[in-house]
Short mmCIF file of C-alpha atoms in Angstrom, two decimals:
data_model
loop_
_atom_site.label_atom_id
_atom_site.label_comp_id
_atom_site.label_asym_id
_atom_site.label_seq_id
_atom_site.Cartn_x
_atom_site.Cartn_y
_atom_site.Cartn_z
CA UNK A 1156 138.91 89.22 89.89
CA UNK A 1157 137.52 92.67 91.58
CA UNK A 1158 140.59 94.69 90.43
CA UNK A 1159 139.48 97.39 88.26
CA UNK A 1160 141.94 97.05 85.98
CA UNK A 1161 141.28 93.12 85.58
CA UNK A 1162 137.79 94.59 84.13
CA UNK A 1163 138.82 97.31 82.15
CA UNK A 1164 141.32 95.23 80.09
CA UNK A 1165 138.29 92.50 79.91
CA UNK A 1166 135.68 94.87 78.22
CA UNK A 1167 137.87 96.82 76.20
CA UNK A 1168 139.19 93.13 74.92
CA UNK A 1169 135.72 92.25 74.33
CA UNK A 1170 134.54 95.43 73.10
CA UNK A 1171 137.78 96.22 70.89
CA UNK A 1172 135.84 97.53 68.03
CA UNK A 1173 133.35 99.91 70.43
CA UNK A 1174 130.49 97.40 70.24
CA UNK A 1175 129.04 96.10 73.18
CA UNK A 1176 128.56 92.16 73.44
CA UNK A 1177 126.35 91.73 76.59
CA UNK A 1178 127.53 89.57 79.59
CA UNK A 1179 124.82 87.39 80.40
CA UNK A 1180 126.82 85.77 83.65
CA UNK A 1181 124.90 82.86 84.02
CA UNK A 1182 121.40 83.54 82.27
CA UNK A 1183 119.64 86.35 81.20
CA UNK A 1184 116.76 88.52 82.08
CA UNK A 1185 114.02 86.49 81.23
CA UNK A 1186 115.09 83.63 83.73
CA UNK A 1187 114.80 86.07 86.80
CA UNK A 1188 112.24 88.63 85.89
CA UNK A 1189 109.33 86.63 87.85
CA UNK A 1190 111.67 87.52 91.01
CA UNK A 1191 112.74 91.12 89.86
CA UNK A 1192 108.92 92.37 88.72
CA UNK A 1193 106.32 91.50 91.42
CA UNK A 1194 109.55 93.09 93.70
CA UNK A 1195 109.24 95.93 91.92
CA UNK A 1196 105.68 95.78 91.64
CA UNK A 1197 105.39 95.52 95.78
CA UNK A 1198 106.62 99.15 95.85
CA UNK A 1199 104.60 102.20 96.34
CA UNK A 1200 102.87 103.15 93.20
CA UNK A 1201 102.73 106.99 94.71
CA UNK A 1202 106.85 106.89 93.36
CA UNK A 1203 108.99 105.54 91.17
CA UNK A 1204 110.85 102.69 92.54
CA UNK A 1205 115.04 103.25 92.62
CA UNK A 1206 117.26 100.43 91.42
CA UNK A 1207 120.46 99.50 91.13
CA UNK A 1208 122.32 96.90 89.23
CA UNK A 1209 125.42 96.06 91.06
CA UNK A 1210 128.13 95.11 89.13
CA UNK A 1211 126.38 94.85 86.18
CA UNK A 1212 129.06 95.31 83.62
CA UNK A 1213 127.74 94.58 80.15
CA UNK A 1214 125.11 92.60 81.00
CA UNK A 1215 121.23 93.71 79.73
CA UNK A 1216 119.29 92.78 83.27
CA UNK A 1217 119.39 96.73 83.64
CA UNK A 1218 117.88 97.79 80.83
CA UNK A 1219 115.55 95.01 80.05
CA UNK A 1220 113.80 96.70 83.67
CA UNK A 1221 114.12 99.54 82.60
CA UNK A 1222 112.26 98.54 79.19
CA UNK A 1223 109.84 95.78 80.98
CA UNK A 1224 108.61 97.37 84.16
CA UNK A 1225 104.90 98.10 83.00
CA UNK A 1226 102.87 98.76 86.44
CA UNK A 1227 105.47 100.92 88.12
CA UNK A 1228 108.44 103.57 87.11
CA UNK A 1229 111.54 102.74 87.51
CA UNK A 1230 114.81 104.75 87.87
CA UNK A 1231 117.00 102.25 87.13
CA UNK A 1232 121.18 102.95 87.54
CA UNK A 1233 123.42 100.42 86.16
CA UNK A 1234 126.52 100.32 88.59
CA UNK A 1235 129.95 99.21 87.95
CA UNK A 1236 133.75 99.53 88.51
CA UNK A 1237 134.86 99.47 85.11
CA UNK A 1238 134.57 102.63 82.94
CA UNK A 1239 135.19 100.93 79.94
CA UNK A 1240 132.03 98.89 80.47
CA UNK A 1241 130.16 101.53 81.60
CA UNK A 1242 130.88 103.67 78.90
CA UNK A 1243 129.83 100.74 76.28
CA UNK A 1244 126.44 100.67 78.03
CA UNK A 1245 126.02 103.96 77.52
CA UNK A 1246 127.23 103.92 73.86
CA UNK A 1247 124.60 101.38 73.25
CA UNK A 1248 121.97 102.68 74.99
CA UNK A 1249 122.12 106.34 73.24
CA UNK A 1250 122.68 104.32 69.77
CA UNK A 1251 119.75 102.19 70.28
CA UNK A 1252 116.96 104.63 72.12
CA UNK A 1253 115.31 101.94 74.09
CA UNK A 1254 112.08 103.01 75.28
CA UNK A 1255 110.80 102.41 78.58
CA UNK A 1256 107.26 100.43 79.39
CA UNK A 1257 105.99 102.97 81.88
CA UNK A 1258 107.14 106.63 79.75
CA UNK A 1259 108.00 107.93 83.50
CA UNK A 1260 110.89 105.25 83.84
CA UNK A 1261 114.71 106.84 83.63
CA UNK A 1262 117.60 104.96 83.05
CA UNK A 1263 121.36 105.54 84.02
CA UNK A 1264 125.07 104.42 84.30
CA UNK A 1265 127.65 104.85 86.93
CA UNK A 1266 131.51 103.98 87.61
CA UNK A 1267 131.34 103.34 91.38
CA UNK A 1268 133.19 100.63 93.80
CA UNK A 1269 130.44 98.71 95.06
CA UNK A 1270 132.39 98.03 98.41
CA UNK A 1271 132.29 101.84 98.84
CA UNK A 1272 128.41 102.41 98.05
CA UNK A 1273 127.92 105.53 100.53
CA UNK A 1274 130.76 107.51 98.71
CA UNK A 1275 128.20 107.22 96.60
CA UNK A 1276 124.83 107.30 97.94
CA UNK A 1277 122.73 108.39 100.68
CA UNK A 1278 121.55 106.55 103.23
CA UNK A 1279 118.45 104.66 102.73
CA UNK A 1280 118.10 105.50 99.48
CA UNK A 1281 117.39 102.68 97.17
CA UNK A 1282 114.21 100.29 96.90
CA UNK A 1283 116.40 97.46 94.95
CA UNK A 1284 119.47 96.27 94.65
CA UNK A 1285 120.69 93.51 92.20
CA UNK A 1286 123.69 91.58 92.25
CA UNK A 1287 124.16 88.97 90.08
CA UNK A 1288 127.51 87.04 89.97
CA UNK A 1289 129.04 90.05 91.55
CA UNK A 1290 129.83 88.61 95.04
CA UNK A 1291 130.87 85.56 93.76
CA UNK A 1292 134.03 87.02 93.08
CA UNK A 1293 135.07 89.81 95.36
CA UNK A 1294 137.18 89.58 97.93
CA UNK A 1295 135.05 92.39 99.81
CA UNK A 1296 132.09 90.27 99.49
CA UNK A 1297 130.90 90.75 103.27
CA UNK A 1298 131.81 94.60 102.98
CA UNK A 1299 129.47 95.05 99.97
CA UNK A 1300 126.42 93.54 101.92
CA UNK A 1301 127.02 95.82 104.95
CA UNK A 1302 127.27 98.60 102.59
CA UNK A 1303 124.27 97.68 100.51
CA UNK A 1304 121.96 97.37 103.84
CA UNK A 1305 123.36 100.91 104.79
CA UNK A 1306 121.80 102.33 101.24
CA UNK A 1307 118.18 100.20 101.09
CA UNK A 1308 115.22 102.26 102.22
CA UNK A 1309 113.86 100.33 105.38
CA UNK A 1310 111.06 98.67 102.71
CA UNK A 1311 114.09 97.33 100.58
CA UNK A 1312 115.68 94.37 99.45
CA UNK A 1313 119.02 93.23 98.07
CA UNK A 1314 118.16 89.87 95.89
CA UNK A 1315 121.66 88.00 95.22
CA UNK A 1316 121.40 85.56 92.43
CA UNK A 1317 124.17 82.81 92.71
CA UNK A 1318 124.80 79.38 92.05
CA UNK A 1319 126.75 78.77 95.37
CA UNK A 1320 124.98 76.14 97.41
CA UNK A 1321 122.30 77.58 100.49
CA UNK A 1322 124.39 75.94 103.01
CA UNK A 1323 127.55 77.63 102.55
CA UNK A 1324 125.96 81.05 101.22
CA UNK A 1325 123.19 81.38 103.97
CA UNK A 1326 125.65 80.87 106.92
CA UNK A 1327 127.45 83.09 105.14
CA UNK A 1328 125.05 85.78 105.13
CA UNK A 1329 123.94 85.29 108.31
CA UNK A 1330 127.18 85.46 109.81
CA UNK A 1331 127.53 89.42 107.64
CA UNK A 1332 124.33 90.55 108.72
CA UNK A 1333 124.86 90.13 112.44
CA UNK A 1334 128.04 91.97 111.99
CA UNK A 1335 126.14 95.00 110.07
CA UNK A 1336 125.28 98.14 111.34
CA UNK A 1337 121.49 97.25 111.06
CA UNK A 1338 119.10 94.10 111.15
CA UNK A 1339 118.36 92.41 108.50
CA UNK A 1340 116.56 89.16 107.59
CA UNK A 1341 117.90 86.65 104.95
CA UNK A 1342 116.02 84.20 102.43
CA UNK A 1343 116.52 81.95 99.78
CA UNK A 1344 114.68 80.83 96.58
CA UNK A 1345 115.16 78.38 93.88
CA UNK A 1346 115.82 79.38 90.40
CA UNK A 1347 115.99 75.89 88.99
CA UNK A 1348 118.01 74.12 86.40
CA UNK A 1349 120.05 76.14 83.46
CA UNK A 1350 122.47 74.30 81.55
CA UNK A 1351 123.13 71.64 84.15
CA UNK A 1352 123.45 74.23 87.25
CA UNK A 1353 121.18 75.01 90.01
CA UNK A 1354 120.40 78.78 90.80
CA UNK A 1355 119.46 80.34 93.44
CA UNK A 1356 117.92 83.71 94.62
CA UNK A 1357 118.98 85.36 98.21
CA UNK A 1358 116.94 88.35 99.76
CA UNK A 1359 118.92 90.06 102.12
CA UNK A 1360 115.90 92.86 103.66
CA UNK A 1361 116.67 95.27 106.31
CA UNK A 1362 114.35 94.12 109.13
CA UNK A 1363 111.50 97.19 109.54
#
């Protein structure tokens, strides 16, 4: 499941006639945005805040920040392996001209490995990093997180949103972030109840 080419025959299956359908994996936006804004909110309103949507493939969390974020700008970049899905965000995004909340937002999309992040990026350079579903299924899992804490400013946070049980996932991420280059503390939060499943949020924060 985190072969490229798994993905790119997925989205071009489900996108055969060029339009996107958006992967909600799991829920949408408006099930996580009271964990995603006052994050976003937190940061310093002298800049826009930098995030990233790990993984994101066709799903709308990305742009629904990018459109939602009222209080401060965001520079939101939606990340993911597959250029086929990337390029159908894109498609969509030019064909529908969503306009941002704050007018000083920006909104982008990238083809990157997410187990490779500083081919990529500089060092502490992001405020946010989302991954949603996007762990549960790579083999690099632990690799991603070590790479992720390499790119977060020393204020930032990666928030995981999962429906794998706290006490396999915390020990879990424990266990990656002692073995990282740098400190970080770990955290958990309830979603609640969708469909039948429980969901929950991890923060994974560089310690300061």
């Amino acid at each position: 499941m985190d072969k490229k080419a798994t993905w790119d025959r997925f989205y071009t299956e489900n996108g055969s006639k060029g339009q996107l359908k958006n992967s909600k994996w799991f829920f949408g936006f408006h099930s996580v945005q009271d964990f995603i804004l006052p994050v976003l909110q937190s940061m310093s309103y002298s800049q826009s805040a930098i995030e990233q949507d790990m993984g994101c493939g066709t799903s709308a969390l990305g742009p629904c920040i990018y459109r939602t974020s009222p209080r401060t700008a965001v520079k939101v970049t939606c990340a993911d392996i597959s250029s086929v899905a990337v390029k159908l965000m894109q498609k969509h995004a030019n064909s529908t001209s969503v306009q941002p909340c704050n007018p000083s937002s920006a909104l982008a999309f990238l083809e990157l490995d997410c187990t490779q992040l500083r081919g990529y990026l500089g060092a502490r350079s992001l405020d946010l990093i989302l991954d949603k579903g996007t762990t549960d299924v790579l083999l690099k899992a632990g690799q991603m997180v070590k790479q992720c804490l390499q790119v977060l400013k020393p204020s930032g946070s990666l928030l995981q949103f999962s429906d794998e049980d706290p006490d396999a996932r915390l020990v879990w991420l424990e266990r990656e972030v002692r073995g990282a280059t740098l400190a970080a503390d770990v955290g958990v939060q309830e979603l609640g109840e969708l469909r039948g499943v429980s969901y929950f949020c991890y923060q994974i924060s560089p310690c300061t």
